[in-house]
Amino acid sequence: MMKIFISHSSKNSKFGQAIVDLLLSVGVSSNQIIFTSNDAFGIPNGKNIFNWLKERITEKPHVIYLLSPEYYSSIACLNEMGAAWIIENQHTIIFTPQFNSSSPEFQNGALDPREMGFKINNVDRITEFVESLKQYYSISTNPVLINQKIRKFIEDVNNIESQNIIKPITNRFRDVNISDKEKLESKLIKEPLKKSVELKTESNQVNKFFKDLQEDKLKDEEILLLHYVNDTARYKLGVGWKSTGEIENIKVWEDVNSLNSKLSTSYDDIMRRYDFKKLTEVSEFTSSGNPREVILIPDLRELLLDLPTDILSQIKKVADRNPKIISSPSRNFGWVEEEEEEEEDLPF
């Protein structure tokens, strides 16, 4: 039977545990739930964390995305989301109380923002969610019991929210706690660095692309696009009239990562290069039959989930040589170009 995988940030583990408790109380079996912040539902002893999680995702579970500002600040969570999205899991989108569904992270992320998510403390939508599970799981048919459990869940969620101290996210890519979930997230980031440079793909164009990357034959912009896709888990990219929106997304990403505007200013040209190299395929057309969205080919998408250390090092090297340049006033009231202070090295 299909398992339920709760994709979440460790910083939202109390909300995640409340979902687990609700699922158990309405009839979902404990062996059908995967929740890595609780040892009873997490990683078995002796198992490799990264491989174990990948195995669970490829089993095509029902994924509950518990989205929050903390979720979008974690590279590991975004990788998790990208892996689940690629294999087209059935999923439910639930927002923490403080999450703004109009945020650029959600509107421009891997999940389709047109799909209706809901706040975790919305009693009507939680009731609908529980009802929808009856198609796949042995949910109680006692409406009084269901109602009691949902009311208890909403009470727990509101208590958690009232106890929370909201802190600003100062770095999208830095988790400082060392809870079990954080160790998992850290492992997810670091594990690919142990791989050799050999690429496990039969795609000639993908092999040629990465061979050129290793031999410094690619334009910086081509590698920066790869960095953008891998960083944001956006495997579908706007072209044609939709390229304007994609470029705006890239500008936000460049700003967050203190990068110059090399990618955003040459985006259309780079997309034509990717098309010429047969690294993309059209995923959406306009009413007149023109491409408005493309997706990276399957072999490239799969490889991006687990890049070798040499490739990651090459991507980082390109990012390092493309820092944002800011203008600041000199002593003679002219303007000089200064580089922003470099951020701490990141594992990608």
Short mmCIF file of C-alpha atoms in Angstrom, two decimals:
data_model
loop_
_atom_site.label_atom_id
_atom_site.label_comp_id
_atom_site.label_asym_id
_atom_site.label_seq_id
_atom_site.Cartn_x
_atom_site.Cartn_y
_atom_site.Cartn_z
CA MET A 1 0.00 0.00 0.00
CA MET A 2 1.17 3.54 -0.78
CA LYS A 3 3.05 5.14 2.11
CA ILE A 4 2.64 8.72 3.31
CA PHE A 5 5.89 10.71 3.30
CA ILE A 6 5.88 14.01 5.22
CA SER A 7 8.44 16.31 3.60
CA HIS A 8 9.26 19.02 6.12
CA SER A 9 11.94 21.18 7.69
CA SER A 10 13.27 20.00 11.04
CA LYS A 11 12.33 23.41 12.40
CA ASN A 12 8.68 22.53 11.79
CA SER A 13 8.88 19.06 13.35
CA LYS A 14 6.15 19.82 15.91
CA PHE A 15 3.69 20.61 13.13
CA GLY A 16 4.82 17.45 11.35
CA GLN A 17 4.32 15.35 14.48
CA ALA A 18 0.81 16.77 14.82
CA ILE A 19 0.06 15.51 11.30
CA VAL A 20 1.44 12.09 12.22
CA ASP A 21 -0.75 11.97 15.33
CA LEU A 22 -3.81 12.91 13.26
CA LEU A 23 -3.11 10.23 10.66
CA LEU A 24 -2.69 7.57 13.32
CA SER A 25 -5.83 8.65 15.16
CA VAL A 26 -8.07 8.36 12.09
CA GLY A 27 -6.81 4.93 11.07
CA VAL A 28 -3.58 5.15 9.06
CA SER A 29 -1.18 2.40 10.14
CA SER A 30 2.15 3.45 11.65
CA ASN A 31 4.09 1.41 9.07
CA GLN A 32 2.52 3.50 6.32
CA ILE A 33 3.97 6.79 7.62
CA ILE A 34 7.46 8.17 6.94
CA PHE A 35 8.41 11.11 9.15
CA THR A 36 12.14 11.53 9.67
CA SER A 37 11.93 13.75 12.76
CA ASN A 38 10.59 10.85 14.82
CA ASP A 39 12.74 7.71 15.15
CA ALA A 40 9.62 5.55 15.22
CA PHE A 41 8.80 6.62 11.66
CA GLY A 42 12.26 7.44 10.36
CA ILE A 43 15.55 5.86 9.36
CA PRO A 44 16.25 2.23 10.43
CA ASN A 45 19.49 1.65 12.32
CA GLY A 46 22.44 0.87 10.08
CA LYS A 47 20.83 2.32 6.97
CA ASN A 48 22.54 4.92 4.80
CA ILE A 49 20.36 8.01 5.26
CA PHE A 50 20.66 9.37 1.73
CA ASN A 51 20.05 6.05 -0.03
CA TRP A 52 17.24 5.11 2.35
CA LEU A 53 15.38 8.33 1.66
CA LYS A 54 15.86 7.94 -2.09
CA GLU A 55 14.42 4.41 -1.89
CA ARG A 56 11.37 5.71 -0.05
CA ILE A 57 10.78 8.42 -2.65
CA THR A 58 11.08 6.01 -5.58
CA GLU A 59 8.37 3.87 -3.98
CA LYS A 60 6.01 6.69 -5.07
CA PRO A 61 4.48 7.58 -1.70
CA HIS A 62 1.77 10.13 -1.11
CA VAL A 63 3.91 13.17 -0.29
CA ILE A 64 2.68 15.76 2.18
CA TYR A 65 4.67 18.94 1.57
CA LEU A 66 4.66 20.89 4.84
CA LEU A 67 5.73 24.23 3.41
CA SER A 68 7.15 27.09 5.45
CA PRO A 69 9.79 29.83 5.22
CA GLU A 70 12.15 27.37 6.93
CA TYR A 71 11.42 24.72 4.29
CA TYR A 72 12.43 27.06 1.48
CA SER A 73 15.58 28.06 3.39
CA SER A 74 16.86 24.48 3.26
CA ILE A 75 18.70 23.08 0.23
CA ALA A 76 17.95 19.55 1.46
CA CYS A 77 14.20 20.21 1.58
CA LEU A 78 14.29 21.65 -1.93
CA ASN A 79 16.21 18.59 -3.16
CA GLU A 80 13.60 16.42 -1.48
CA MET A 81 10.83 18.36 -3.22
CA GLY A 82 12.57 18.08 -6.59
CA ALA A 83 13.03 14.33 -6.27
CA ALA A 84 9.37 13.80 -5.42
CA TRP A 85 8.20 16.12 -8.19
CA ILE A 86 10.24 14.37 -10.89
CA ILE A 87 8.59 10.99 -10.33
CA GLU A 88 5.15 12.63 -10.14
CA ASN A 89 4.05 11.49 -6.70
CA GLN A 90 0.52 12.07 -5.54
CA HIS A 91 0.82 14.92 -3.08
CA THR A 92 -0.89 17.30 -0.69
CA ILE A 93 0.36 20.84 -0.03
CA ILE A 94 -0.04 22.10 3.54
CA PHE A 95 1.20 25.50 4.71
CA THR A 96 2.35 26.36 8.23
CA PRO A 97 0.34 29.25 9.77
CA GLN A 98 3.01 31.86 9.05
CA PHE A 99 3.67 30.83 5.44
CA ASN A 100 2.59 33.21 2.68
CA SER A 101 1.43 31.25 -0.38
CA SER A 102 2.02 34.38 -2.49
CA SER A 103 5.74 34.27 -1.73
CA PRO A 104 8.13 34.10 -4.73
CA GLU A 105 9.57 30.83 -3.41
CA PHE A 106 6.22 29.05 -3.72
CA GLN A 107 4.92 30.85 -6.80
CA ASN A 108 8.11 30.13 -8.74
CA GLY A 109 9.06 26.76 -7.27
CA ALA A 110 8.80 23.18 -8.50
CA LEU A 111 5.22 22.73 -7.26
CA ASP A 112 2.41 24.15 -9.35
CA PRO A 113 1.05 27.14 -7.37
CA ARG A 114 -2.30 26.70 -9.12
CA GLU A 115 -2.83 23.53 -7.10
CA MET A 116 -4.77 24.46 -4.00
CA GLY A 117 -2.76 24.11 -0.82
CA PHE A 118 -4.21 25.01 2.56
CA LYS A 119 -3.16 26.25 5.99
CA ILE A 120 -2.56 23.56 8.58
CA ASN A 121 -5.12 25.15 10.94
CA ASN A 122 -7.95 25.27 8.36
CA VAL A 123 -10.47 22.85 9.85
CA ASP A 124 -12.60 22.52 6.70
CA ARG A 125 -9.64 21.71 4.46
CA ILE A 126 -8.17 19.29 6.99
CA THR A 127 -11.54 17.52 7.04
CA GLU A 128 -11.50 17.29 3.23
CA PHE A 129 -7.94 15.96 3.36
CA VAL A 130 -8.88 13.18 5.78
CA GLU A 131 -11.87 12.28 3.60
CA SER A 132 -9.62 12.05 0.53
CA LEU A 133 -7.42 9.48 2.27
CA LYS A 134 -10.29 6.98 2.44
CA GLN A 135 -9.61 5.99 -1.16
CA TYR A 136 -6.23 4.52 -0.23
CA TYR A 137 -6.17 3.91 3.53
CA SER A 138 -8.35 2.28 6.19
CA ILE A 139 -9.76 5.51 7.58
CA SER A 140 -12.39 5.25 10.32
CA THR A 141 -16.00 5.45 9.11
CA ASN A 142 -17.15 6.91 12.45
CA PRO A 143 -17.88 10.61 11.72
CA VAL A 144 -18.01 11.53 15.41
CA LEU A 145 -14.55 10.06 15.98
CA ILE A 146 -13.16 11.81 12.89
CA ASN A 147 -14.60 15.13 14.05
CA GLN A 148 -13.11 14.73 17.53
CA LYS A 149 -9.65 13.89 16.17
CA ILE A 150 -9.66 16.84 13.78
CA ARG A 151 -10.70 19.24 16.55
CA LYS A 152 -7.89 17.85 18.72
CA PHE A 153 -5.46 18.33 15.81
CA ILE A 154 -6.48 21.97 15.29
CA GLU A 155 -6.11 22.61 19.02
CA ASP A 156 -2.60 21.10 18.99
CA VAL A 157 -1.61 23.15 15.95
CA ASN A 158 -2.84 26.37 17.52
CA ASN A 159 -0.92 25.58 20.72
CA ILE A 160 2.26 24.99 18.72
CA GLU A 161 1.78 28.24 16.87
CA SER A 162 1.23 30.20 20.07
CA GLN A 163 4.48 28.82 21.51
CA ASN A 164 6.54 29.61 18.44
CA ILE A 165 8.99 32.48 18.49
CA ILE A 166 9.28 33.68 14.93
CA LYS A 167 12.86 34.43 13.96
CA PRO A 168 13.94 36.01 10.67
CA ILE A 169 15.61 33.78 8.11
CA THR A 170 18.98 35.42 7.53
CA ASN A 171 20.47 32.83 5.19
CA ARG A 172 18.49 30.64 2.84
CA PHE A 173 21.13 27.92 2.80
CA ARG A 174 22.31 27.60 6.40
CA ASP A 175 20.75 25.33 9.06
CA VAL A 176 22.38 25.66 12.48
CA ASN A 177 20.54 23.15 14.66
CA ILE A 178 21.86 19.62 15.03
CA SER A 179 18.64 17.68 15.48
CA ASP A 180 18.21 14.35 13.73
CA LYS A 181 16.40 15.99 10.84
CA GLU A 182 19.18 18.57 10.47
CA LYS A 183 21.72 15.74 10.35
CA LEU A 184 19.61 14.18 7.61
CA GLU A 185 19.51 17.47 5.69
CA SER A 186 23.27 17.90 6.11
CA LYS A 187 23.83 14.36 4.90
CA LEU A 188 21.67 14.95 1.85
CA ILE A 189 23.83 17.90 0.88
CA LYS A 190 27.19 16.27 1.52
CA GLU A 191 26.57 12.73 0.29
CA PRO A 192 26.94 13.48 -3.45
CA LEU A 193 30.46 14.77 -2.81
CA LYS A 194 31.65 11.21 -2.23
CA LYS A 195 30.84 10.12 -5.77
CA SER A 196 33.40 9.67 -8.49
CA VAL A 197 33.35 11.82 -11.59
CA GLU A 198 31.80 9.06 -13.74
CA LEU A 199 28.28 9.93 -14.78
CA LYS A 200 25.63 7.24 -14.60
CA THR A 201 23.71 8.10 -17.74
CA GLU A 202 23.41 6.65 -21.23
CA SER A 203 22.47 9.99 -22.76
CA ASN A 204 25.11 11.05 -25.27
CA GLN A 205 24.17 14.72 -25.12
CA VAL A 206 24.27 14.77 -21.30
CA ASN A 207 27.66 13.05 -21.24
CA LYS A 208 28.97 15.49 -23.86
CA PHE A 209 27.63 18.47 -21.89
CA PHE A 210 29.34 17.45 -18.65
CA LYS A 211 32.53 16.47 -20.47
CA ASP A 212 32.63 19.99 -21.90
CA LEU A 213 31.95 21.38 -18.43
CA GLN A 214 34.90 19.50 -16.94
CA GLU A 215 37.14 20.67 -19.77
CA ASP A 216 36.07 24.33 -19.35
CA LYS A 217 34.47 24.45 -22.79
CA LEU A 218 31.11 25.84 -21.66
CA LYS A 219 30.09 29.47 -21.25
CA ASP A 220 29.71 30.58 -17.65
CA GLU A 221 26.05 31.31 -18.34
CA GLU A 222 25.40 27.67 -19.29
CA ILE A 223 26.84 26.51 -15.98
CA LEU A 224 25.02 29.20 -14.02
CA LEU A 225 21.72 28.01 -15.52
CA LEU A 226 22.57 24.52 -14.30
CA HIS A 227 23.31 26.02 -10.87
CA TYR A 228 19.96 27.87 -10.88
CA VAL A 229 18.00 24.75 -11.84
CA ASN A 230 19.78 22.56 -9.30
CA ASP A 231 19.48 25.17 -6.55
CA THR A 232 15.76 25.87 -6.99
CA ALA A 233 14.57 22.46 -8.26
CA ARG A 234 12.99 24.25 -11.25
CA TYR A 235 13.27 21.68 -14.01
CA LYS A 236 10.60 23.43 -16.09
CA LEU A 237 11.69 26.79 -17.50
CA GLY A 238 9.73 29.53 -19.23
CA VAL A 239 10.54 30.40 -22.84
CA GLY A 240 8.90 32.68 -25.39
CA TRP A 241 6.57 35.12 -23.66
CA LYS A 242 7.08 33.25 -20.36
CA SER A 243 10.82 33.95 -20.38
CA THR A 244 10.15 37.38 -18.84
CA GLY A 245 8.80 35.78 -15.67
CA GLU A 246 11.66 33.28 -15.59
CA ILE A 247 14.21 36.07 -15.90
CA GLU A 248 12.61 37.86 -12.94
CA ASN A 249 12.92 34.65 -10.92
CA ILE A 250 16.58 34.39 -11.90
CA LYS A 251 17.21 37.98 -10.83
CA VAL A 252 15.83 37.19 -7.37
CA TRP A 253 18.02 34.06 -7.22
CA GLU A 254 21.09 36.03 -8.34
CA ASP A 255 20.43 38.61 -5.65
CA VAL A 256 20.01 35.98 -2.91
CA ASN A 257 23.25 34.27 -3.96
CA SER A 258 25.20 37.54 -4.44
CA LEU A 259 25.79 36.75 -8.12
CA ASN A 260 26.10 39.18 -11.00
CA SER A 261 23.43 39.42 -13.70
CA LYS A 262 25.25 37.35 -16.31
CA LEU A 263 22.59 34.62 -16.41
CA SER A 264 19.52 36.86 -16.31
CA THR A 265 20.82 39.12 -19.10
CA SER A 266 21.64 36.23 -21.44
CA TYR A 267 18.85 33.81 -20.48
CA ASP A 268 17.17 33.61 -23.90
CA ASP A 269 20.48 32.93 -25.63
CA ILE A 270 21.40 30.21 -23.14
CA MET A 271 18.01 28.53 -23.55
CA ARG A 272 18.64 28.40 -27.30
CA ARG A 273 22.02 26.76 -26.62
CA TYR A 274 20.39 24.16 -24.36
CA ASP A 275 17.80 23.50 -27.07
CA PHE A 276 20.49 23.16 -29.73
CA LYS A 277 22.32 20.64 -27.53
CA LYS A 278 19.05 18.71 -27.08
CA LEU A 279 19.09 19.13 -23.29
CA THR A 280 15.50 20.38 -23.15
CA GLU A 281 12.16 19.38 -24.62
CA VAL A 282 8.96 21.37 -24.96
CA SER A 283 6.50 20.74 -22.12
CA GLU A 284 3.90 23.43 -22.85
CA PHE A 285 2.69 25.26 -25.97
CA THR A 286 0.74 28.46 -26.53
CA SER A 287 -2.67 28.33 -28.23
CA SER A 288 -0.90 29.15 -31.49
CA GLY A 289 1.50 26.24 -31.11
CA ASN A 290 4.62 28.10 -29.98
CA PRO A 291 6.72 26.80 -27.05
CA ARG A 292 6.18 28.69 -23.80
CA GLU A 293 7.77 26.21 -21.39
CA VAL A 294 10.49 23.57 -21.67
CA ILE A 295 11.70 20.87 -19.31
CA LEU A 296 15.17 19.39 -18.91
CA ILE A 297 15.42 15.94 -20.48
CA PRO A 298 14.90 13.02 -18.02
CA ASP A 299 18.56 11.88 -17.92
CA LEU A 300 19.71 15.38 -17.01
CA ARG A 301 16.99 15.81 -14.36
CA GLU A 302 17.90 12.51 -12.74
CA LEU A 303 21.61 13.32 -12.73
CA LEU A 304 21.02 16.70 -11.08
CA LEU A 305 19.62 14.94 -8.00
CA ASP A 306 23.01 13.41 -7.20
CA LEU A 307 25.88 15.27 -8.87
CA PRO A 308 29.50 14.07 -8.48
CA THR A 309 32.00 16.10 -6.51
CA ASP A 310 33.94 17.27 -9.57
CA ILE A 311 30.82 18.70 -11.18
CA LEU A 312 29.77 20.46 -7.97
CA SER A 313 33.26 21.93 -7.66
CA GLN A 314 33.14 23.22 -11.23
CA ILE A 315 29.74 24.84 -10.65
CA LYS A 316 30.98 26.49 -7.46
CA LYS A 317 34.10 27.74 -9.24
CA VAL A 318 31.96 29.43 -11.89
CA ALA A 319 29.70 30.97 -9.23
CA ASP A 320 32.75 32.27 -7.34
CA ARG A 321 34.04 34.10 -10.38
CA ASN A 322 30.70 35.78 -11.01
CA PRO A 323 30.06 37.79 -7.82
CA LYS A 324 27.62 40.66 -7.63
CA ILE A 325 29.25 44.07 -8.06
CA ILE A 326 27.80 46.93 -6.04
CA SER A 327 28.43 50.62 -6.36
CA SER A 328 29.40 52.69 -3.35
CA PRO A 329 30.47 56.33 -3.00
CA SER A 330 34.20 57.04 -2.86
CA ARG A 331 35.75 59.74 -0.71
CA ASN A 332 35.77 62.19 -3.62
CA PHE A 333 32.02 61.61 -4.06
CA GLY A 334 32.52 59.65 -7.25
CA TRP A 335 31.46 56.04 -7.63
CA VAL A 336 33.71 53.03 -7.51
CA GLU A 337 33.01 49.38 -8.07
CA GLU A 338 33.32 47.12 -5.06
CA GLU A 339 32.67 43.43 -4.65
CA GLU A 340 30.36 42.32 -1.90
CA GLU A 341 31.91 40.36 0.91
CA GLU A 342 31.97 36.70 -0.09
CA GLU A 343 29.67 34.38 1.80
CA GLU A 344 30.86 31.24 3.48
CA ASP A 345 31.64 28.42 1.04
CA LEU A 346 28.58 26.31 0.30
CA PRO A 347 28.50 22.60 -0.53
CA PHE A 348 27.41 23.08 -4.15
#
